[in-house]
PDB file of C-alpha atoms in Angstrom:
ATOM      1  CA  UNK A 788     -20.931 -22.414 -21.304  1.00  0.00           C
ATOM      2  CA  UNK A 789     -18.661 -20.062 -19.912  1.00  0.00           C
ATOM      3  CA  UNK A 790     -19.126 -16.754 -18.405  1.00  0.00           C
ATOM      4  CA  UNK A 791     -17.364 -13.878 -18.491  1.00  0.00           C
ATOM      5  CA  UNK A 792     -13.443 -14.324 -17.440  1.00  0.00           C
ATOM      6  CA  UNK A 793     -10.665 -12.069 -16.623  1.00  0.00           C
ATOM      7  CA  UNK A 794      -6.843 -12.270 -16.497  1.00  0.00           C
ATOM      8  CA  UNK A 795      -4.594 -11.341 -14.382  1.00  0.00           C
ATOM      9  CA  UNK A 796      -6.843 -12.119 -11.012  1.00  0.00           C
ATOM     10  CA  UNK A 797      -4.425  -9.879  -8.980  1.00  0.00           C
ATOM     11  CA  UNK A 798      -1.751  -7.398 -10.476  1.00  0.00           C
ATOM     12  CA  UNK A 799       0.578  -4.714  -8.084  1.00  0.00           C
ATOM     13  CA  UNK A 800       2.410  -2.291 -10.387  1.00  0.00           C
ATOM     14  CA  UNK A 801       3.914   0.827  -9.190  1.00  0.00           C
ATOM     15  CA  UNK A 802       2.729   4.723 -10.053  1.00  0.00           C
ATOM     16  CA  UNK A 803       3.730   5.561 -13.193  1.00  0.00           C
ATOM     17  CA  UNK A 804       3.422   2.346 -14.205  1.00  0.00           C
ATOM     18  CA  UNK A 805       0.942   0.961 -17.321  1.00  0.00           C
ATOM     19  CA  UNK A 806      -1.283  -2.145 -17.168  1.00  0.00           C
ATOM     20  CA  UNK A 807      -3.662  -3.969 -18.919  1.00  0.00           C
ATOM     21  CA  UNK A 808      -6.583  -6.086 -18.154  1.00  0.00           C
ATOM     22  CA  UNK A 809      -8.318  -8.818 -19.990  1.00  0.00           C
ATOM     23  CA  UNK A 810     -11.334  -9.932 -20.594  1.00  0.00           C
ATOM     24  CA  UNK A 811     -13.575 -12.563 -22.236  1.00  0.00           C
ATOM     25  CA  UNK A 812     -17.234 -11.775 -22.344  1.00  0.00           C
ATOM     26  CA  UNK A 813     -19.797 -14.349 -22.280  1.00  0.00           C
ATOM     27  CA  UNK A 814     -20.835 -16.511 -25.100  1.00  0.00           C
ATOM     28  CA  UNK A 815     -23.575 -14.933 -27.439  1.00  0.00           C
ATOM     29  CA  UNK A 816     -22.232 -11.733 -26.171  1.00  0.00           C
ATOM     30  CA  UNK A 817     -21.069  -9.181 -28.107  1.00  0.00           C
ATOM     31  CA  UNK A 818     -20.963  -5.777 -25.577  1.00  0.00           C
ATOM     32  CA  UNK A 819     -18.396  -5.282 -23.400  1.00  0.00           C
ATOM     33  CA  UNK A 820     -18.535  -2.627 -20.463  1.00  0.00           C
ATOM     34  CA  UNK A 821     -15.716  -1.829 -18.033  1.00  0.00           C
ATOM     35  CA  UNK A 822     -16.258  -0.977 -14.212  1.00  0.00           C
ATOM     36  CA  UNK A 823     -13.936   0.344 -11.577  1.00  0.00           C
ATOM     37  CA  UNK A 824     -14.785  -0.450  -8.041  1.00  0.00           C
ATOM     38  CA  UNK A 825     -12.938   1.393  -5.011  1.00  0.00           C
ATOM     39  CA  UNK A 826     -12.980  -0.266  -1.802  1.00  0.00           C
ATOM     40  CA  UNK A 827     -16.608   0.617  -0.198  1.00  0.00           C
ATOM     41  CA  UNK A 828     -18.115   2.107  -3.457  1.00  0.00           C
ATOM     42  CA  UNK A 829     -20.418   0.560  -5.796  1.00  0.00           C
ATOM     43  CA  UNK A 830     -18.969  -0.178  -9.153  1.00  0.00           C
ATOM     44  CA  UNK A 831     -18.270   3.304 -11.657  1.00  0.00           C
ATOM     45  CA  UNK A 832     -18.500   2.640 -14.979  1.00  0.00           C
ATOM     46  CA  UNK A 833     -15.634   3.814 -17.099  1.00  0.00           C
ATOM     47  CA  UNK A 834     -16.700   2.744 -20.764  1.00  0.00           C
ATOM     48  CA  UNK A 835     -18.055   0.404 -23.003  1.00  0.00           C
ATOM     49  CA  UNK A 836     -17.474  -1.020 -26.118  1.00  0.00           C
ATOM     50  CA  UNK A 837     -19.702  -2.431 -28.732  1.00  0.00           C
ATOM     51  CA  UNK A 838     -18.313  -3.502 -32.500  1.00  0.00           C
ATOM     52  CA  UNK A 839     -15.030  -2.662 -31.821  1.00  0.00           C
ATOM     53  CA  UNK A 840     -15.711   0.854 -30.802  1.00  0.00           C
ATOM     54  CA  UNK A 841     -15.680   2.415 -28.063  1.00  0.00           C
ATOM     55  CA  UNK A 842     -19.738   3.355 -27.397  1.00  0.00           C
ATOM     56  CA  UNK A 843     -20.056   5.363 -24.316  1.00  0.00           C
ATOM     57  CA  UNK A 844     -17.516   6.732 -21.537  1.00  0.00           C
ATOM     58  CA  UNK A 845     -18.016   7.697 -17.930  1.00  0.00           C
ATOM     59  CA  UNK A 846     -16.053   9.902 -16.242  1.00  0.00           C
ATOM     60  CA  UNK A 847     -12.730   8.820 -16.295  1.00  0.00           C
ATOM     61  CA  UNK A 848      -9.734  10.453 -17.391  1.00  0.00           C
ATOM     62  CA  UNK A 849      -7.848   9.750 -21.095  1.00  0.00           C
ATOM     63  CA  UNK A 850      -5.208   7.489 -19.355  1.00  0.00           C
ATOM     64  CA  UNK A 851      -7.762   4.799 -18.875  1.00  0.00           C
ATOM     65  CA  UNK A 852      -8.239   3.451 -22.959  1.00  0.00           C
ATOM     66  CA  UNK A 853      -9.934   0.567 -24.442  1.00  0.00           C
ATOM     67  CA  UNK A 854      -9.770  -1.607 -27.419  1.00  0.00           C
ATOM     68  CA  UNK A 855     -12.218  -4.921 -28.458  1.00  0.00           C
ATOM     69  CA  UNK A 856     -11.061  -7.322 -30.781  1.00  0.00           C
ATOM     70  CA  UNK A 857     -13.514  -9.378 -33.200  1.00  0.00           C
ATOM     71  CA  UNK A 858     -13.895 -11.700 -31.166  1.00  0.00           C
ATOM     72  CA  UNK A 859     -15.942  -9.615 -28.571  1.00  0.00           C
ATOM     73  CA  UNK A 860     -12.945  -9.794 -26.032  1.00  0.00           C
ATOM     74  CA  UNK A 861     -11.772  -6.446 -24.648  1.00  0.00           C
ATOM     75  CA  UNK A 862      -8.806  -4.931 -22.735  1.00  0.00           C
ATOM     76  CA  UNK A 863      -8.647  -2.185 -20.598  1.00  0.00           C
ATOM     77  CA  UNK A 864      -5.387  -0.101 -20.473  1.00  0.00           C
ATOM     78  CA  UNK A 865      -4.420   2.362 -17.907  1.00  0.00           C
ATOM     79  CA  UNK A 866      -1.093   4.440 -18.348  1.00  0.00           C
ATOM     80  CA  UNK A 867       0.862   6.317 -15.605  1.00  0.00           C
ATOM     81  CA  UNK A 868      -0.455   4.539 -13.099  1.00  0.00           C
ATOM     82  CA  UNK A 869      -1.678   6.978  -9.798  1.00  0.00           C
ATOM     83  CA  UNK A 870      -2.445   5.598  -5.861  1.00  0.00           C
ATOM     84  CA  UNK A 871      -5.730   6.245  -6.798  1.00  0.00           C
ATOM     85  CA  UNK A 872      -6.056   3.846  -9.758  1.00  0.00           C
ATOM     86  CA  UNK A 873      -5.878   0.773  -6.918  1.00  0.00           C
ATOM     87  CA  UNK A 874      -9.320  -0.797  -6.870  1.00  0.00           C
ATOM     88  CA  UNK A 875     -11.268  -3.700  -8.385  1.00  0.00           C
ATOM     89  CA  UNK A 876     -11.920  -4.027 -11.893  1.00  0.00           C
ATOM     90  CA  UNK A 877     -14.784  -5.137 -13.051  1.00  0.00           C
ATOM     91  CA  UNK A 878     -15.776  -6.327 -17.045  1.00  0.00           C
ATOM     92  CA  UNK A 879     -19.192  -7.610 -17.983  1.00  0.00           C
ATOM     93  CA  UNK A 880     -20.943  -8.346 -21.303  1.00  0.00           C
ATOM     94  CA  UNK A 881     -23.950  -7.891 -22.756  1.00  0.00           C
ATOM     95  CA  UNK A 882     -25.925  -8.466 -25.473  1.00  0.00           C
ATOM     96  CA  UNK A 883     -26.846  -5.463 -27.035  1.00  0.00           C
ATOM     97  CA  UNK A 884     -29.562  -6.367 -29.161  1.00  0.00           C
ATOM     98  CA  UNK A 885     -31.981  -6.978 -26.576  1.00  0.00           C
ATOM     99  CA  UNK A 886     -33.029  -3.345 -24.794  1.00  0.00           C
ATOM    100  CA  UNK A 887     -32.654  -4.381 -21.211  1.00  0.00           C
ATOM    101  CA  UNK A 888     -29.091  -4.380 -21.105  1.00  0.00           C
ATOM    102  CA  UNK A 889     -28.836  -7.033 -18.487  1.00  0.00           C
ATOM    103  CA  UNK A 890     -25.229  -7.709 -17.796  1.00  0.00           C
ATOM    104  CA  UNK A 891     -22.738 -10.411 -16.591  1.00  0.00           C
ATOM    105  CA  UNK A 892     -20.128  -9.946 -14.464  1.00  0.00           C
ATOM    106  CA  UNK A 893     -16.820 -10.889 -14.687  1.00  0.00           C
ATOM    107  CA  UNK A 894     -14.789 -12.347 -11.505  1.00  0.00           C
ATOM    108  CA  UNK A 895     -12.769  -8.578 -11.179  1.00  0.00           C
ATOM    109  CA  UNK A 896      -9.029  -7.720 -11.479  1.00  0.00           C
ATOM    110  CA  UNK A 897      -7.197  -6.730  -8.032  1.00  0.00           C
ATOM    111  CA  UNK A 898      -5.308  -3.694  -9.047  1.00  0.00           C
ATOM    112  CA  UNK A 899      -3.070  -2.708  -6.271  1.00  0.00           C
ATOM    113  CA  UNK A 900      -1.094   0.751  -7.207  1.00  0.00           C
ATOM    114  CA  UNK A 901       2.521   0.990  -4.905  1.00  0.00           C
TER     115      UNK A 901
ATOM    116  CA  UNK B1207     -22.816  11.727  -8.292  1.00  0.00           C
ATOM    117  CA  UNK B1208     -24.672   8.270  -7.718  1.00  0.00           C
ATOM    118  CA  UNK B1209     -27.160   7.862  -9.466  1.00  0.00           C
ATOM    119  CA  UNK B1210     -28.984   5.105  -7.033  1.00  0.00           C
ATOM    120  CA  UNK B1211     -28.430   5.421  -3.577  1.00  0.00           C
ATOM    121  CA  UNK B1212     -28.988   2.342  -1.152  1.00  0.00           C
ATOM    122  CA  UNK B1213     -30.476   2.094   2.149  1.00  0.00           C
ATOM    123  CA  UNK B1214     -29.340   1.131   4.534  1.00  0.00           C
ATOM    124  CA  UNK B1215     -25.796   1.277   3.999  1.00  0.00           C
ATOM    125  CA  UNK B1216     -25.833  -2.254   6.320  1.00  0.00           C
ATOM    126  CA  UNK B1217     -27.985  -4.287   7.799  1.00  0.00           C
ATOM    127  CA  UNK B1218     -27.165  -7.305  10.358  1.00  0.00           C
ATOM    128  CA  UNK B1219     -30.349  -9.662  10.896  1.00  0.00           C
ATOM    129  CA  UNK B1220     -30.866 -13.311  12.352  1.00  0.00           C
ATOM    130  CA  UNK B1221     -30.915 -16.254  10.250  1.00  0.00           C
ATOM    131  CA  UNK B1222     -34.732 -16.690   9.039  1.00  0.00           C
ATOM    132  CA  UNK B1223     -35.399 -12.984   9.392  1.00  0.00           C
ATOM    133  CA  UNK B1224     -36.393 -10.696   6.062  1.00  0.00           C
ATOM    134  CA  UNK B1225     -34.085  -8.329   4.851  1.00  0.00           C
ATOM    135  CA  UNK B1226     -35.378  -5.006   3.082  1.00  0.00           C
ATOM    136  CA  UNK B1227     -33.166  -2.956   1.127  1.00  0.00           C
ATOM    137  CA  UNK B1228     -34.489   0.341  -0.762  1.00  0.00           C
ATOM    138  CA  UNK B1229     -32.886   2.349  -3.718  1.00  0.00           C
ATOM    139  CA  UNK B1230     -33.511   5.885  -4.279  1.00  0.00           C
ATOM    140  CA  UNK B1231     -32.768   7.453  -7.672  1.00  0.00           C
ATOM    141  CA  UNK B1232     -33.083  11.228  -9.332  1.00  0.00           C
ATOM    142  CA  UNK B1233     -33.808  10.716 -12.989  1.00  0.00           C
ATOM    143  CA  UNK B1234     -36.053   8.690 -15.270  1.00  0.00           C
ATOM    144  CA  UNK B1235     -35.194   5.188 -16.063  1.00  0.00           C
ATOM    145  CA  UNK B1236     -35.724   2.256 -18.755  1.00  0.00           C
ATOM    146  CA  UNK B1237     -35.077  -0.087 -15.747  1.00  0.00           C
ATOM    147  CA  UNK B1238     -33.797  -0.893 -12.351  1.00  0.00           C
ATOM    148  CA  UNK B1239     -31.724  -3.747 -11.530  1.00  0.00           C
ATOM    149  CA  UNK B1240     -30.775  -5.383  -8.475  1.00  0.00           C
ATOM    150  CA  UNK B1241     -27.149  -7.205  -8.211  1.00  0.00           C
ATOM    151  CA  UNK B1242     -25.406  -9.161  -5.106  1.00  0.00           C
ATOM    152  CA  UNK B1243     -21.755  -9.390  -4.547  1.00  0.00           C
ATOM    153  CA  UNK B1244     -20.031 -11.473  -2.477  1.00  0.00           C
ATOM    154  CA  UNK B1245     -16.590 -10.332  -0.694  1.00  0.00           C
ATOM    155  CA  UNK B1246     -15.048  -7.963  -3.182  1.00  0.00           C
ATOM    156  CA  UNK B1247     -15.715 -10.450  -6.124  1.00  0.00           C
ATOM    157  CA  UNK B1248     -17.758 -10.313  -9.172  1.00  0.00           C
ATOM    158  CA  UNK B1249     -21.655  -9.057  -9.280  1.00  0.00           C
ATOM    159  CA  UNK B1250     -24.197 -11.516  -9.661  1.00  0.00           C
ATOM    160  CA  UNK B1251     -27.546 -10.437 -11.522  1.00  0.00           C
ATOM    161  CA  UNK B1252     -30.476 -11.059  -8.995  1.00  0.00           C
ATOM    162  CA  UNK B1253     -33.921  -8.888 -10.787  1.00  0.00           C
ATOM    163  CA  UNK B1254     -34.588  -6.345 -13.267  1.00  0.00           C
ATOM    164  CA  UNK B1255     -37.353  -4.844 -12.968  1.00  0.00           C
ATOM    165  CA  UNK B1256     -38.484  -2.533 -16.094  1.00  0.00           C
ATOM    166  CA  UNK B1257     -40.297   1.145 -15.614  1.00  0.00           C
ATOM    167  CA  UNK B1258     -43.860   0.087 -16.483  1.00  0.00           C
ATOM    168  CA  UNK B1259     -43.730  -3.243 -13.627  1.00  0.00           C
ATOM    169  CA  UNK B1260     -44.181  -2.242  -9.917  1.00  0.00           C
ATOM    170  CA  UNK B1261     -43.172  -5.600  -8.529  1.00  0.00           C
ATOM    171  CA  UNK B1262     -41.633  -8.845  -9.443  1.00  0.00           C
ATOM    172  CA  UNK B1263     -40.500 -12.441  -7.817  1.00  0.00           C
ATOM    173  CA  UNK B1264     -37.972 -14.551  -7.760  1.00  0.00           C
ATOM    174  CA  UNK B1265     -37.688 -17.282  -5.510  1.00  0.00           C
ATOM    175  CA  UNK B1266     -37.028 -15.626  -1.773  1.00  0.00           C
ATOM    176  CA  UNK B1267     -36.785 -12.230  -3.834  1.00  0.00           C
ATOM    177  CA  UNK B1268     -39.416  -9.486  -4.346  1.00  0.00           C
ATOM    178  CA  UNK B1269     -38.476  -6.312  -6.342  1.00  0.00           C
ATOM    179  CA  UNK B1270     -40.960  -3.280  -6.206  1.00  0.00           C
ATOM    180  CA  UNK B1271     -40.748  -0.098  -8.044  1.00  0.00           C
ATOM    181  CA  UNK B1272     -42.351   3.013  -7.811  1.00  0.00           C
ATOM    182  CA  UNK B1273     -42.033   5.785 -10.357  1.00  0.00           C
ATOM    183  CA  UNK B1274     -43.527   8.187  -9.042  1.00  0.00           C
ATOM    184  CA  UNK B1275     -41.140   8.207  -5.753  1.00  0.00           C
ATOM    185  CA  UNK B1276     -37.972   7.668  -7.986  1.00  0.00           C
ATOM    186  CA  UNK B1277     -37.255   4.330  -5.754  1.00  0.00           C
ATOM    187  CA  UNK B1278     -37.149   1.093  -5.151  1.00  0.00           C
ATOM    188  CA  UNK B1279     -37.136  -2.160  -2.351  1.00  0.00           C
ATOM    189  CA  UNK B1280     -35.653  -5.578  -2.424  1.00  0.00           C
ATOM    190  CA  UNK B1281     -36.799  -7.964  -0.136  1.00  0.00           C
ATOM    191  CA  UNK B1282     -35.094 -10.876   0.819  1.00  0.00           C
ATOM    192  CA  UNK B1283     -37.138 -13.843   2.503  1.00  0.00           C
ATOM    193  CA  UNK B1284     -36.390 -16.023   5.302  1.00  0.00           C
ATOM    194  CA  UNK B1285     -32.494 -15.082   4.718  1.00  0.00           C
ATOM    195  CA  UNK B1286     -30.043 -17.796   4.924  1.00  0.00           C
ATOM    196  CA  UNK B1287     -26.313 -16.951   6.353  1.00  0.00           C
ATOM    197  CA  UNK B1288     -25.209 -17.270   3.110  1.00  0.00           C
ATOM    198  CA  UNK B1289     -27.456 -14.640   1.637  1.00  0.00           C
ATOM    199  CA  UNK B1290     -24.690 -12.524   3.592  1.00  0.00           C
ATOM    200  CA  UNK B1291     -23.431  -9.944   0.889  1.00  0.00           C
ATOM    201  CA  UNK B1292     -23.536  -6.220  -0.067  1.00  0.00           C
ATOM    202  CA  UNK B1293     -26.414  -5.461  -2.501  1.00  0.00           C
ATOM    203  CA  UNK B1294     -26.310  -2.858  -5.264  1.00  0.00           C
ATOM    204  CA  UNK B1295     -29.407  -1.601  -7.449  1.00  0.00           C
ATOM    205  CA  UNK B1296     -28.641  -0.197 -10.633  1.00  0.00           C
ATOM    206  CA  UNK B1297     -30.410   2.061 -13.120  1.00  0.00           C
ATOM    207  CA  UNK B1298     -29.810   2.751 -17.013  1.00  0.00           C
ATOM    208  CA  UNK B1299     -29.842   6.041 -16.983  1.00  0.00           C
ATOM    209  CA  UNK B1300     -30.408   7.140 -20.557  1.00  0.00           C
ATOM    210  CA  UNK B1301     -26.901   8.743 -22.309  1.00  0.00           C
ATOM    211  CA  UNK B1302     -26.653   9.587 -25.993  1.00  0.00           C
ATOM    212  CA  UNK B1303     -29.232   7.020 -26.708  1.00  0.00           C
ATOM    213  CA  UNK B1304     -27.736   4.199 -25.018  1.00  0.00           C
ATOM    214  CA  UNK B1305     -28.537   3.431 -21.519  1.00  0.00           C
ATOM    215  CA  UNK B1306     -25.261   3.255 -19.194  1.00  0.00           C
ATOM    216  CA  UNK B1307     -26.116   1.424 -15.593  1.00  0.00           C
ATOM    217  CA  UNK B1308     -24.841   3.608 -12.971  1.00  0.00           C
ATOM    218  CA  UNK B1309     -24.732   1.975  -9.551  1.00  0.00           C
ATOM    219  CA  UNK B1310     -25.007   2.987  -5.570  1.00  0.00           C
ATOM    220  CA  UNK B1311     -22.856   2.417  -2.833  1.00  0.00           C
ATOM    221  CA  UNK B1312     -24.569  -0.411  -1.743  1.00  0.00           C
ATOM    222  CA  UNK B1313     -26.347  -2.154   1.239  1.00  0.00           C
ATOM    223  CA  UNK B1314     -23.812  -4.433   3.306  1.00  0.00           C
ATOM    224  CA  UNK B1315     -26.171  -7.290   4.451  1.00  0.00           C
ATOM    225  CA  UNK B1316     -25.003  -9.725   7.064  1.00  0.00           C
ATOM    226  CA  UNK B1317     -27.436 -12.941   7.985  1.00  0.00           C
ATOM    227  CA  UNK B1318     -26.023 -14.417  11.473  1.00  0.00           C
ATOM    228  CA  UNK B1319     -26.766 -18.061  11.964  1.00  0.00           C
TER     229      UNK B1319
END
């Protein structure tokens, strides 16, 4: 049974740049959350998404945008890339119809912002 | 703002030693949930812990929670070197009827053998 995956494992682009993140959530799962970790800081959740739509946001600006595909697996896009955008980044799944929300964690995405 | 905030921010024990870790948080929860990660990598789900339990197991782990003080401990027993981690509780702090985990900074344990 595998867990939750994500592709690439590292990724340097340059400011301005866009990228996009993959991942694969868990089998049985169907919720898909996104996390972005700076070096030092617990993880910050940026949004998740839930039957294709996106279900709740944090606090992060339009430039980060999401889509999940039937098949539960998600991307995460980011466009004009800043310094600031280099950190970890984290997916996990969930299944959402149990209450307690108890999620697994995907490996992370190096995002390193030049 | 964090929602949970860890304490210690790091803690450096001897092998065999117990390691206690506390979480302080400023709203009501559904539950609180404790997660390890190892060197910048992925989180690992150790405990949750819902709002009506006040203290739970599992294996060298013990979870309390109080309500009433908004916080809550993880102890780790007889710590092994490669219990060395950083520790994050995390709480689902209720949000347009969904419950969104929101996370602290973290405790940065080290276990010396």
């Amino acid at each position: 049974d595998a867990g939750v995956t994500q592709s690439p494992t590292h990724l340097i682009k340059t400011r301005g740049q866009q990228v996009t993140l993959r991942c694969s959530p868990k089998s049985g799962h169907d919720t898909v959350s996104w996390y972005q970790q700076a070096l030092g800081q617990g993880p910050q959740f940026i949004f998740q998404y839930y039957e294709e739509e996106e279900r709740q946001r944090g606090n992060f600006p339009d430039r980060f945008s999401g889509h999940q595909f039937p098949n539960y697996s998600s991307e995460l896009n980011v466009n004009a890339l800043l310094l600031g955008d280099s950190a970890l980044y984290l997916c996990a799944s969930s299944y959402r119809g149990i209450r307690t929300y108890e999620q697994y964690f995907g490996p992370g995405t190096r995002l390193t912002v030049t | 703002s964090q929602q949970g905030e860890e304490d210690p921010q790091a803690l450096s024990i001897q092998e065999g030693e117990n390691a206690t870790m506390n979480c302080s948080y400023k709203t009501s929860i559904n539950n609180l949930q404790w997660y390890r990660q190892n060197s910048g990598r992925g989180l690992v789900h150790l405990i949750l812990i819902r709002s009506n339990e006040r203290e739970k197991h599992s294996g060298r782990l013990r979870v309390t929670l109080d309500t009433s003080k908004k916080s809550s401990s993880l102890l780790i027993t007889a710590s092994r070197a490669a219990d060395t981690a950083s520790y994050f509780c995390a709480t689902d702090a209720p949000s347009g009827g969904s419950y969104i985990p929101t996370f602290g900074r973290g405790t940065s344990l080290i276990v010396h053998p």
